Coordinates of C-alpha atoms in Angstrom, one line a residue:
Chain A
M1 CA -32.8 6.6 121.4
S2 CA -30.6 6.6 118.3
V3 CA -28.4 9.3 117.6
L4 CA -26.4 10.0 114.4
E5 CA -23.2 11.8 115.0
V6 CA -20.8 13.5 112.6
S7 CA -17.5 14.4 114.3
H8 CA -14.8 16.6 112.9
V9 CA -15.3 15.4 109.3
S10 CA -13.1 17.0 106.6
K11 CA -13.0 16.1 102.9
S12 CA -11.0 17.5 100.0
F13 CA -11.3 16.8 96.3
G14 CA -7.8 17.7 94.7
S15 CA -7.1 21.2 96.2
K16 CA -10.6 22.1 97.1
N17 CA -11.5 21.7 100.8
V18 CA -15.2 20.6 100.4
L19 CA -15.8 19.9 104.1
Q20 CA -13.8 21.4 107.0
D21 CA -14.1 20.0 110.4
V22 CA -17.8 19.5 110.3
S23 CA -19.5 18.3 113.6
L24 CA -23.2 17.7 113.9
T25 CA -25.6 15.6 116.1
F26 CA -28.9 14.3 114.6
D27 CA -31.3 13.2 117.4
E28 CA -34.1 10.8 117.0
N29 CA -37.4 11.7 115.5
K30 CA -36.7 15.2 114.4
I31 CA -36.9 16.7 110.9
Y32 CA -33.8 18.7 109.9
G33 CA -33.4 21.0 107.0
L34 CA -29.8 21.0 105.6
L35 CA -29.4 24.2 103.6
G36 CA -26.5 25.5 101.7
R37 CA -25.5 27.2 98.4
N38 CA -24.7 25.2 95.3
G39 CA -21.2 23.7 96.0
A40 CA -21.4 24.2 99.8
G41 CA -20.7 20.5 100.5
K42 CA -24.2 19.2 101.3
S43 CA -24.2 16.2 99.1
T44 CA -20.7 15.2 99.9
L45 CA -21.7 15.3 103.6
L46 CA -24.8 13.1 103.0
N47 CA -22.6 10.6 101.0
I48 CA -20.0 10.4 103.9
M49 CA -22.9 9.9 106.3
T50 CA -24.0 6.9 104.4
N51 CA -20.5 5.5 103.7
R52 CA -20.7 6.1 99.9
I53 CA -17.6 8.2 100.1
F54 CA -14.9 8.4 102.8
A55 CA -14.0 11.3 105.0
D56 CA -10.3 12.4 105.0
T57 CA -10.5 12.8 108.7
G58 CA -13.2 12.6 111.2
E59 CA -15.9 9.9 111.7
V60 CA -19.6 9.2 111.5
K61 CA -21.2 7.2 114.4
I62 CA -24.7 5.9 115.3
D63 CA -25.1 5.3 119.0
S64 CA -21.3 5.6 119.5
E65 CA -20.4 2.9 116.9
R66 CA -18.6 4.0 113.6
I67 CA -20.7 3.2 110.5
N68 CA -17.7 2.1 108.3
D69 CA -18.1 -1.6 107.4
N70 CA -20.8 -1.7 110.0
D71 CA -23.9 -3.3 108.1
A72 CA -26.1 -3.2 111.3
K73 CA -25.7 0.6 111.6
L74 CA -25.7 1.3 107.8
G75 CA -29.0 -0.6 107.6
L76 CA -30.4 2.2 109.8
I77 CA -29.8 4.8 107.2
F78 CA -31.1 5.5 103.8
L79 CA -30.0 8.2 101.3
M80 CA -32.2 9.3 98.4
S81 CA -29.8 11.3 96.2
E82 CA -29.8 12.7 92.6
V83 CA -27.4 10.0 91.6
N84 CA -29.2 7.0 90.0
L85 CA -28.0 3.8 91.7
Y86 CA -30.5 1.5 89.9
P87 CA -30.1 -0.4 86.6
N88 CA -32.2 1.4 84.0
G89 CA -33.5 -2.0 82.6
N90 CA -35.0 -3.0 86.0
T91 CA -38.7 -2.5 86.6
L92 CA -39.7 -0.5 89.7
N93 CA -41.1 -3.6 91.3
Q94 CA -37.7 -5.3 90.9
I95 CA -35.9 -2.4 92.5
V96 CA -38.4 -2.5 95.4
A97 CA -37.7 -6.3 95.9
D98 CA -33.9 -5.7 95.8
T99 CA -34.3 -2.8 98.3
E100 CA -36.4 -5.1 100.6
L101 CA -33.6 -7.7 100.5
I102 CA -31.0 -5.2 101.6
Y103 CA -33.1 -3.5 104.3
G104 CA -34.8 -6.7 105.5
S105 CA -38.4 -5.4 105.1
F106 CA -40.3 -2.8 103.1
N107 CA -43.7 -1.1 103.7
H108 CA -45.6 -2.4 100.5
Q109 CA -48.9 -1.0 101.6
L110 CA -47.6 2.5 101.8
A111 CA -45.6 2.1 98.5
E112 CA -48.6 0.9 96.7
R113 CA -50.8 3.8 98.1
L114 CA -48.1 6.3 97.2
A115 CA -47.7 4.9 93.6
K116 CA -51.4 5.2 93.1
E117 CA -51.6 8.6 94.5
F118 CA -48.7 9.9 92.4
D119 CA -50.0 7.9 89.3
L120 CA -46.8 5.9 89.0
D121 CA -46.9 2.5 87.4
L122 CA -44.5 0.1 89.3
T123 CA -44.2 -2.2 86.2
S124 CA -42.4 0.7 84.4
K125 CA -38.7 0.5 83.8
F126 CA -36.5 2.7 85.8
G127 CA -34.7 4.1 82.8
K128 CA -38.0 5.3 81.2
L129 CA -39.0 7.6 84.0
S130 CA -39.1 11.3 83.5
T131 CA -37.0 13.7 85.8
G132 CA -40.1 14.2 88.0
Y133 CA -41.1 10.6 88.2
N134 CA -37.6 9.5 88.8
S135 CA -37.7 11.7 92.0
I136 CA -41.1 10.4 92.9
F137 CA -40.0 6.8 92.7
K138 CA -36.9 7.3 94.7
L139 CA -39.0 9.3 97.3
I140 CA -41.4 6.3 97.6
L141 CA -38.3 4.0 98.3
A142 CA -37.1 6.5 100.9
L143 CA -40.4 6.6 102.8
C144 CA -41.0 2.8 102.7
V145 CA -37.6 1.4 104.0
P146 CA -37.5 0.4 107.7
V147 CA -34.8 2.9 108.7
K148 CA -34.2 5.3 111.6
F149 CA -32.5 8.0 109.5
V150 CA -33.9 9.1 106.1
L151 CA -31.7 11.4 104.2
L152 CA -33.2 13.3 101.3
D153 CA -31.0 15.2 98.9
E154 CA -33.0 17.6 96.7
P155 CA -36.2 15.4 97.1
V156 CA -38.5 17.6 95.0
L157 CA -36.2 18.4 92.0
G158 CA -38.3 18.5 88.8
L159 CA -41.7 18.0 90.7
D160 CA -44.6 20.2 89.8
A161 CA -46.3 22.3 92.5
N162 CA -49.1 19.6 93.0
H163 CA -46.6 16.8 93.5
R164 CA -44.5 18.8 95.8
E165 CA -47.5 19.6 98.0
M166 CA -48.5 15.9 98.0
F167 CA -45.0 14.9 99.0
Y168 CA -44.8 17.4 101.9
S169 CA -48.2 16.2 103.2
E170 CA -47.2 12.5 102.8
L171 CA -44.0 13.3 104.7
I172 CA -45.9 14.7 107.7
Q173 CA -48.3 11.7 107.6
T174 CA -45.6 9.1 107.6
Y175 CA -43.7 10.9 110.2
T176 CA -46.8 11.0 112.4
D177 CA -47.5 7.4 111.8
N178 CA -44.0 6.2 112.4
P179 CA -41.7 8.8 113.9
R180 CA -38.1 8.7 112.7
T181 CA -35.4 11.3 111.8
F182 CA -35.5 13.0 108.4
I183 CA -32.6 15.2 107.0
I184 CA -33.8 17.1 104.0
S185 CA -31.4 19.1 101.8
T186 CA -33.2 21.5 99.5
H187 CA -33.0 24.8 97.7
L188 CA -36.7 25.4 98.1
I189 CA -36.3 26.8 101.6
E190 CA -39.7 28.4 102.1
E191 CA -41.5 25.3 101.2
V192 CA -39.8 23.3 103.9
A193 CA -39.7 26.0 106.5
N194 CA -42.9 24.8 108.2
L195 CA -41.9 21.1 108.1
I196 CA -38.4 21.2 109.7
S197 CA -37.8 21.5 113.5
D198 CA -34.1 22.3 113.1
V199 CA -32.1 24.1 110.5
I200 CA -28.4 23.4 109.6
V201 CA -26.7 25.9 107.3
L202 CA -23.5 24.7 105.6
D203 CA -21.5 27.4 104.0
E204 CA -18.3 26.7 102.0
G205 CA -17.8 23.4 103.8
R206 CA -18.3 24.8 107.4
I207 CA -21.3 24.8 109.7
M208 CA -22.7 28.3 109.8
L209 CA -25.9 27.6 111.8
D210 CA -27.3 24.6 113.6
Q211 CA -30.3 25.5 115.7
P212 CA -34.1 25.0 116.1
V213 CA -36.0 26.9 113.4
E214 CA -38.1 28.6 116.1
D215 CA -35.0 30.1 117.8
V216 CA -33.5 31.2 114.5
L217 CA -36.7 32.9 113.3
A218 CA -37.0 34.6 116.8
K219 CA -33.7 36.4 116.0
T220 CA -34.8 37.8 112.6
H221 CA -36.0 41.3 112.6
S222 CA -37.1 43.7 109.7
V223 CA -36.7 47.2 110.8
V224 CA -38.8 49.5 108.6
G225 CA -39.1 53.2 108.4
P226 CA -37.4 56.4 107.3
Q227 CA -33.7 55.7 106.6
K228 CA -32.3 58.1 109.2
D229 CA -34.4 56.6 111.9
V230 CA -33.9 53.0 110.9
D231 CA -30.1 53.4 110.6
A232 CA -30.0 55.2 114.0
Y233 CA -32.1 52.3 115.6
T234 CA -29.9 49.5 114.1
K235 CA -26.6 51.1 114.8
G236 CA -24.3 48.6 116.4
L237 CA -26.7 45.8 115.7
N238 CA -26.0 42.7 113.4
V239 CA -27.4 44.2 110.1
I240 CA -27.1 41.5 107.6
G241 CA -28.9 43.2 104.6
H242 CA -31.2 46.0 103.6
D243 CA -33.8 47.1 101.1
N244 CA -35.0 50.5 99.9
M245 CA -38.5 51.0 98.8
G246 CA -38.8 54.5 97.6
T247 CA -38.1 56.6 100.7
I248 CA -38.6 53.7 103.1
R249 CA -35.6 51.7 104.3
V250 CA -35.6 48.2 105.6
N251 CA -32.6 47.0 107.6
Y252 CA -32.6 43.3 108.2
V253 CA -31.1 42.3 111.6
Y254 CA -30.1 38.8 112.8
G255 CA -29.6 38.7 116.6
D256 CA -30.5 40.5 119.7
L257 CA -32.1 44.0 119.6
D258 CA -30.5 45.0 123.0
D259 CA -33.9 46.1 124.4
R260 CA -33.5 49.6 122.7
R261 CA -36.3 51.9 122.6
L262 CA -38.2 51.8 119.2
P263 CA -39.0 55.3 117.7
D264 CA -42.7 55.8 116.7
T265 CA -41.6 56.1 113.0
V266 CA -40.0 52.5 113.0
Q267 CA -41.8 49.2 112.8
L268 CA -40.5 45.8 113.7
S269 CA -41.4 42.4 112.3
N270 CA -39.8 39.0 111.7
F271 CA -38.6 37.9 108.3
D272 CA -38.5 34.4 106.7
L273 CA -35.9 31.5 106.6
Q274 CA -35.2 31.9 103.0
K275 CA -34.5 35.6 103.2
L276 CA -32.2 34.9 106.2
F277 CA -30.4 32.1 104.3
I278 CA -29.9 34.4 101.3
F279 CA -28.3 37.3 103.5
L280 CA -26.1 34.9 105.5
T281 CA -24.7 33.1 102.6
N282 CA -24.4 35.9 100.1
Q283 CA -20.7 36.4 99.3
F284 CA -21.3 39.5 97.3
E285 CA -23.1 41.5 100.0
G286 CA -20.4 41.8 102.5
S287 CA -22.7 40.0 104.9
R288 CA -20.3 37.5 106.4
H289 CA -21.2 38.5 110.0
Y290 CA -23.5 36.2 111.8
E291 CA -23.9 34.7 115.3
N292 CA -24.6 31.1 116.1
Chain B
M1 CA -45.4 46.0 67.3
S2 CA -44.4 42.3 67.1
V3 CA -46.8 39.6 67.8
L4 CA -46.2 35.9 68.2
E5 CA -49.2 33.9 67.4
V6 CA -49.8 30.1 67.9
S7 CA -52.9 28.9 65.9
H8 CA -54.8 25.7 66.4
V9 CA -51.5 23.7 67.1
S10 CA -51.8 20.0 67.8
K11 CA -49.1 17.4 68.3
S12 CA -49.1 13.7 69.0
F13 CA -46.2 11.3 70.0
G14 CA -47.4 7.9 69.1
S15 CA -50.9 7.5 70.7
K16 CA -50.5 10.4 73.1
N17 CA -52.0 13.7 72.2
V18 CA -49.5 16.0 73.8
L19 CA -51.1 19.4 72.4
Q20 CA -54.7 19.7 71.3
D21 CA -55.8 22.7 69.3
V22 CA -53.7 25.3 71.2
S23 CA -54.1 28.9 70.2
L24 CA -52.3 31.7 71.9
T25 CA -51.2 35.3 71.2
F26 CA -48.1 36.7 72.7
D27 CA -47.9 40.5 72.6
E28 CA -44.8 42.7 72.5
N29 CA -43.1 43.6 75.8
K30 CA -45.1 41.5 78.2
I31 CA -43.9 38.8 80.7
Y32 CA -45.9 35.6 80.5
G33 CA -45.9 32.8 82.9
L34 CA -46.5 29.4 81.1
L35 CA -47.7 27.0 83.9
G36 CA -48.6 23.3 83.7
R37 CA -48.2 20.0 85.4
N38 CA -45.3 17.7 84.5
G39 CA -46.3 16.3 81.1
A40 CA -48.9 18.9 80.3
G41 CA -47.1 19.8 77.0
K42 CA -45.2 23.0 77.9
S43 CA -41.8 21.9 76.6
T44 CA -43.3 20.6 73.4
L45 CA -45.2 23.9 72.8
L46 CA -42.0 26.0 73.3
N47 CA -40.1 23.6 70.9
I48 CA -42.8 24.0 68.3
M49 CA -42.8 27.8 68.8
T50 CA -39.0 27.8 68.0
N51 CA -39.3 25.3 65.0
R52 CA -37.2 22.7 66.9
I53 CA -40.1 20.2 66.5
F54 CA -43.0 20.4 64.1
A55 CA -46.7 20.6 64.8
D56 CA -49.0 18.0 63.3
T57 CA -51.5 20.7 62.5
G58 CA -51.7 24.4 63.1
E59 CA -49.1 27.0 62.7
V60 CA -46.8 29.6 64.5
K61 CA -46.5 33.1 63.1
I62 CA -44.6 36.2 63.9
D63 CA -46.3 39.3 62.5
S64 CA -48.5 37.1 60.3
E65 CA -45.5 35.3 58.7
R66 CA -45.1 31.6 59.4
I67 CA -41.8 30.8 61.2
N68 CA -41.0 27.6 59.4
D69 CA -37.9 27.9 57.3
N70 CA -38.1 31.7 57.9
D71 CA -34.7 32.7 59.2
A72 CA -35.6 36.3 59.6
K73 CA -38.5 35.5 62.0
L74 CA -36.7 32.6 63.7
G75 CA -34.0 35.1 64.5
L76 CA -36.4 37.0 66.6
I77 CA -36.9 34.1 69.1
F78 CA -34.6 32.4 71.6
L79 CA -35.4 29.3 73.5
M80 CA -33.5 28.5 76.7
S81 CA -34.3 24.8 77.4
E82 CA -33.2 21.9 79.5
V83 CA -31.8 20.2 76.5
N84 CA -28.1 20.9 76.0
L85 CA -27.5 22.0 72.5
Y86 CA -23.9 23.0 72.9
P87 CA -20.7 20.8 72.5
N88 CA -19.3 19.8 75.8
G89 CA -15.7 20.4 74.8
N90 CA -16.4 24.0 73.7
T91 CA -15.5 26.9 76.1
L92 CA -18.4 29.2 77.1
N93 CA -16.6 32.0 75.3
Q94 CA -16.7 30.0 71.9
I95 CA -20.5 29.2 72.5
V96 CA -21.0 33.0 72.9
A97 CA -19.1 33.6 69.8
D98 CA -21.2 31.0 67.8
T99 CA -24.4 32.4 69.3
E100 CA -23.4 36.0 68.2
L101 CA -22.8 34.6 64.6
I102 CA -26.3 33.0 64.5
Y103 CA -28.1 36.1 65.9
G104 CA -26.1 38.9 64.4
S105 CA -25.1 40.5 67.7
F106 CA -24.8 39.9 71.4
N107 CA -24.7 42.1 74.5
H108 CA -21.2 41.3 75.7
Q109 CA -21.2 44.0 78.3
L110 CA -24.3 42.5 80.0
A111 CA -22.9 39.0 79.6
E112 CA -19.6 39.9 81.3
R113 CA -21.4 41.7 84.1
L114 CA -23.7 38.7 84.7
A115 CA -20.9 36.3 84.5
K116 CA -19.0 38.3 87.2
E117 CA -22.1 38.6 89.4
F118 CA -22.9 34.8 89.2
D119 CA -19.2 34.0 89.6
L120 CA -19.0 32.1 86.2
D121 CA -15.7 31.8 84.4
L122 CA -16.4 32.1 80.7
T123 CA -13.2 30.3 79.8
S124 CA -14.7 27.0 81.3
K125 CA -15.7 24.2 79.2
F126 CA -19.5 23.8 78.8
G127 CA -19.3 20.0 79.7
K128 CA -17.7 20.8 83.1
L129 CA -20.5 23.0 84.4
S130 CA -22.7 21.8 87.4
T131 CA -26.5 21.6 86.9
G132 CA -26.8 25.0 88.5
Y133 CA -24.1 26.7 86.4
N134 CA -25.4 25.0 83.3
S135 CA -28.6 26.9 83.9
I136 CA -26.8 30.1 84.7
F137 CA -24.8 30.1 81.5
K138 CA -27.9 29.4 79.4
L139 CA -29.8 32.2 81.1
I140 CA -26.9 34.5 80.4
L141 CA -27.2 33.6 76.6
A142 CA -30.9 34.1 76.7
L143 CA -30.7 37.6 78.3
C144 CA -27.9 38.8 75.9
V145 CA -29.1 37.8 72.5
P146 CA -30.9 40.6 70.4
V147 CA -34.4 38.9 70.1
K148 CA -37.9 40.1 70.7
F149 CA -39.2 36.9 72.2
V150 CA -37.2 35.1 75.0
L151 CA -38.6 31.7 75.9
L152 CA -37.3 30.2 79.2
D153 CA -38.0 26.6 80.0
E154 CA -37.4 25.9 83.7
P155 CA -34.9 28.6 83.9
V156 CA -34.0 28.2 87.6
L157 CA -33.7 24.4 87.8
G158 CA -31.0 23.5 90.2
L159 CA -30.3 27.1 91.1
D160 CA -29.9 27.9 94.9
A161 CA -32.1 30.5 96.5
N162 CA -29.5 33.3 96.1
H163 CA -29.1 32.7 92.4
R164 CA -32.8 32.5 91.9
E165 CA -33.2 35.8 93.5
M166 CA -30.4 37.3 91.5
F167 CA -31.9 36.0 88.4
Y168 CA -35.4 37.4 89.0
S169 CA -33.8 40.8 89.8
E170 CA -31.7 40.8 86.6
L171 CA -34.6 39.8 84.6
I172 CA -36.6 42.8 85.8
Q173 CA -33.5 45.1 85.1
T174 CA -33.0 43.9 81.5
Y175 CA -36.7 44.0 80.8
T176 CA -36.7 47.7 82.1
D177 CA -33.6 48.6 80.1
N178 CA -34.7 46.8 77.0
P179 CA -38.4 45.8 77.0
R180 CA -39.2 42.6 75.1
T181 CA -41.4 39.6 75.5
F182 CA -40.5 36.9 77.9
I183 CA -42.3 33.5 78.3
I184 CA -41.3 31.7 81.4
S185 CA -42.3 28.1 82.1
T186 CA -41.7 27.1 85.7
H187 CA -42.9 24.9 88.5
L188 CA -41.8 27.6 91.1
I189 CA -45.0 29.5 90.6
E190 CA -45.0 31.7 93.7
E191 CA -41.6 32.9 92.9
V192 CA -42.7 34.3 89.5
A193 CA -46.2 35.5 90.6
N194 CA -44.9 39.0 91.0
L195 CA -42.8 39.1 87.8
I196 CA -45.3 38.0 85.2
S197 CA -48.2 40.1 83.8
D198 CA -50.1 37.3 82.2
V199 CA -50.6 33.7 83.2
I200 CA -51.3 30.8 80.8
V201 CA -52.1 27.4 82.2
L202 CA -51.7 24.3 80.0
D203 CA -53.5 21.2 81.2
E204 CA -53.3 17.9 79.4
G205 CA -52.4 19.6 76.2
R206 CA -55.1 22.2 76.3
I207 CA -55.3 25.9 77.2
M208 CA -57.1 26.1 80.6
L209 CA -56.4 29.6 81.4
D210 CA -54.9 32.7 79.5
Q211 CA -55.3 36.0 81.3
P212 CA -53.7 38.9 83.1
V213 CA -52.5 37.8 86.6
E214 CA -54.4 40.7 88.1
D215 CA -57.7 39.4 86.7
V216 CA -57.1 35.8 87.8
L217 CA -56.1 36.8 91.3
A218 CA -59.2 39.1 91.6
K219 CA -61.4 35.9 91.1
T220 CA -59.7 33.9 93.8
H221 CA -61.6 34.0 97.2
S222 CA -60.8 32.1 100.4
V223 CA -64.1 31.8 102.3
V224 CA -63.3 31.2 106.0
G225 CA -65.6 30.4 109.0
P226 CA -67.7 27.7 110.6
Q227 CA -68.4 24.9 108.1
K228 CA -72.3 25.4 108.0
D229 CA -72.0 29.1 107.3
V230 CA -69.2 28.7 104.8
D231 CA -70.9 26.0 102.8
A232 CA -74.2 27.9 102.8
Y233 CA -72.4 31.0 101.5
T234 CA -70.6 29.3 98.8
K235 CA -73.5 27.1 97.6
G236 CA -73.7 27.3 93.8
L237 CA -70.3 29.1 93.5
N238 CA -67.4 27.6 91.8
V239 CA -65.7 25.9 94.8
I240 CA -62.5 24.4 93.5
G241 CA -61.0 23.2 96.9
H242 CA -61.3 23.3 100.6
D243 CA -59.3 22.9 103.8
N244 CA -60.3 22.0 107.4
M245 CA -58.4 23.7 110.2
G246 CA -60.0 22.2 113.5
T247 CA -63.5 23.4 113.4
I248 CA -62.8 26.2 110.8
R249 CA -63.6 25.4 107.2
V250 CA -62.0 27.1 104.2
N251 CA -63.7 26.8 100.8
Y252 CA -61.7 28.1 97.8
V253 CA -63.8 29.8 95.2
Y254 CA -62.6 30.7 91.8
G255 CA -64.9 33.2 89.9
D256 CA -67.7 35.6 90.8
L257 CA -69.2 35.8 94.3
D258 CA -72.7 36.9 92.9
D259 CA -72.8 40.0 95.3
R260 CA -74.4 37.8 98.0
R261 CA -74.5 39.0 101.5
L262 CA -71.6 37.8 103.7
P263 CA -72.6 36.5 107.1
D264 CA -70.8 38.2 110.2
T265 CA -69.1 34.8 110.9
V266 CA -67.5 34.4 107.5
Q267 CA -64.4 36.1 106.3
L268 CA -63.2 36.7 102.7
S269 CA -59.7 37.1 101.3
N270 CA -57.8 36.2 98.1
F271 CA -55.5 33.3 97.7
D272 CA -52.3 32.9 95.7
L273 CA -51.5 31.8 92.2
Q274 CA -49.7 28.5 93.2
K275 CA -52.7 27.5 95.2
L276 CA -55.1 28.3 92.4
F277 CA -52.9 26.3 89.9
I278 CA -52.8 23.3 92.2
F279 CA -56.6 23.2 92.7
L280 CA -57.3 23.8 88.9
T281 CA -54.9 21.1 87.7
N282 CA -55.4 18.5 90.5
Q283 CA -56.9 15.5 88.9
F284 CA -57.5 13.7 92.1
E285 CA -59.6 16.4 93.8
G286 CA -62.6 16.3 91.4
S287 CA -61.8 20.0 90.8
R288 CA -62.1 19.9 86.9
H289 CA -64.5 22.9 87.0
Y290 CA -63.2 26.3 86.2
E291 CA -64.1 29.3 84.1
N292 CA -62.0 31.2 81.8

């Protein structure tokens, strides 16, 4: 069992505290969603986890060994990021060969199948790829390197709906064939909600939520009905947002309902992960209340 | 009534035919979704419609006047595109002032409200904006210029879920306050499905679909049940895709059901615009059959 641990990591750029005392544990063979607003610190965290930038304080360990200057451990992690690390003049085949050298092996069979499926010519030069195909190529690398921890930062940026669906389906396939840990940072929350087992929400550099998706969704409650009845029912509960649709009121609750009796006029259902995320991280709604 | 007309527009780059005989009519005060795979020709079309690049053949007219070298007509259209037209060293306020000069006026009140809502400092330099805030600033320009046709190319690229929701809600608000025509090109189809009144699908440079969303969705049918019964029921219909879920079969039909009798074992419902788009434009599924 390999475990990736982030312990008390903080990082500032100038006067801005980008990460503040972040601690997380990533278990083997799980798919994590790492969610956060723009600027919340997600990319910084992923870069620290792969030793591309250094934490001011705190540490990152795999199986209790620090990853800094530890090639054996760093060889177990791959980060696909928005930053382009490859020379524009190199062909994709050359980049594959270089990646194989660094990681010791490479799943060429899968890479060729994916290239064909996505209609990507591996003899193209890296610098000639469109935004969408740049993402696709980097995704192929990420799925074909022999690592235990695959970190994907905005993996579907610029991909059309068909390519996004193909990617999600290939991710499930490769995870089934060869279970390992994926950490996916994305703004398209609803599209990954069914893929991920655990959700981490980073908000202004701090961990706001770190739980199984199932547990999180079980705590979401839309309370719908006439405003008076809805407000009476949700009084004292953790109401994180609301909607008005004509005379109908919806209060969104995150947390326990305290077993209170539901009036006949009021209906309960769950709401989705993207909506929860928006309410929890919305600075302008006064919804800074949440439970973990 | 202002009408924007694209007539028989074709365009090649080298040996690639990017647009082939494209004809479209955009009516006043409607919100159009312009959908297409990566490379389908959407951005080229939008650039031709705003005279940034020239068609090889065909023409673009507003109210029967060609837009080429026609400042009066070009002043009625604004394109927000991924390409950055503004000097990196200029402040956002300077770019607003320049835009006001070009278009004759500018809704400063709305711009200031939006800047505050999205937490954007208009004294920042354009070149210092992150991907998300670059989009946000260009969206603010697009919503505040006094034009009849607002063209938005990938308006929410890089925006987090909260900012996307704010943008959609502001778009509805400004459309209600001041009706005009919006043409939105996006890969996030489900997010705009409830905003747009009409959908245009461009596929490999040709118009594949150009209809009211309502009419399009009315022709989508998921046919669910045991495979034998589902296949028998959909025989001869326009089946554009399918799914298997254990022993249950789903055939996706686009078009008329011919009033045939539904067996008790089979259930019908509609499916969504993004799914329809994926089936219609998927080259690898043999689903090149569709009706308009």
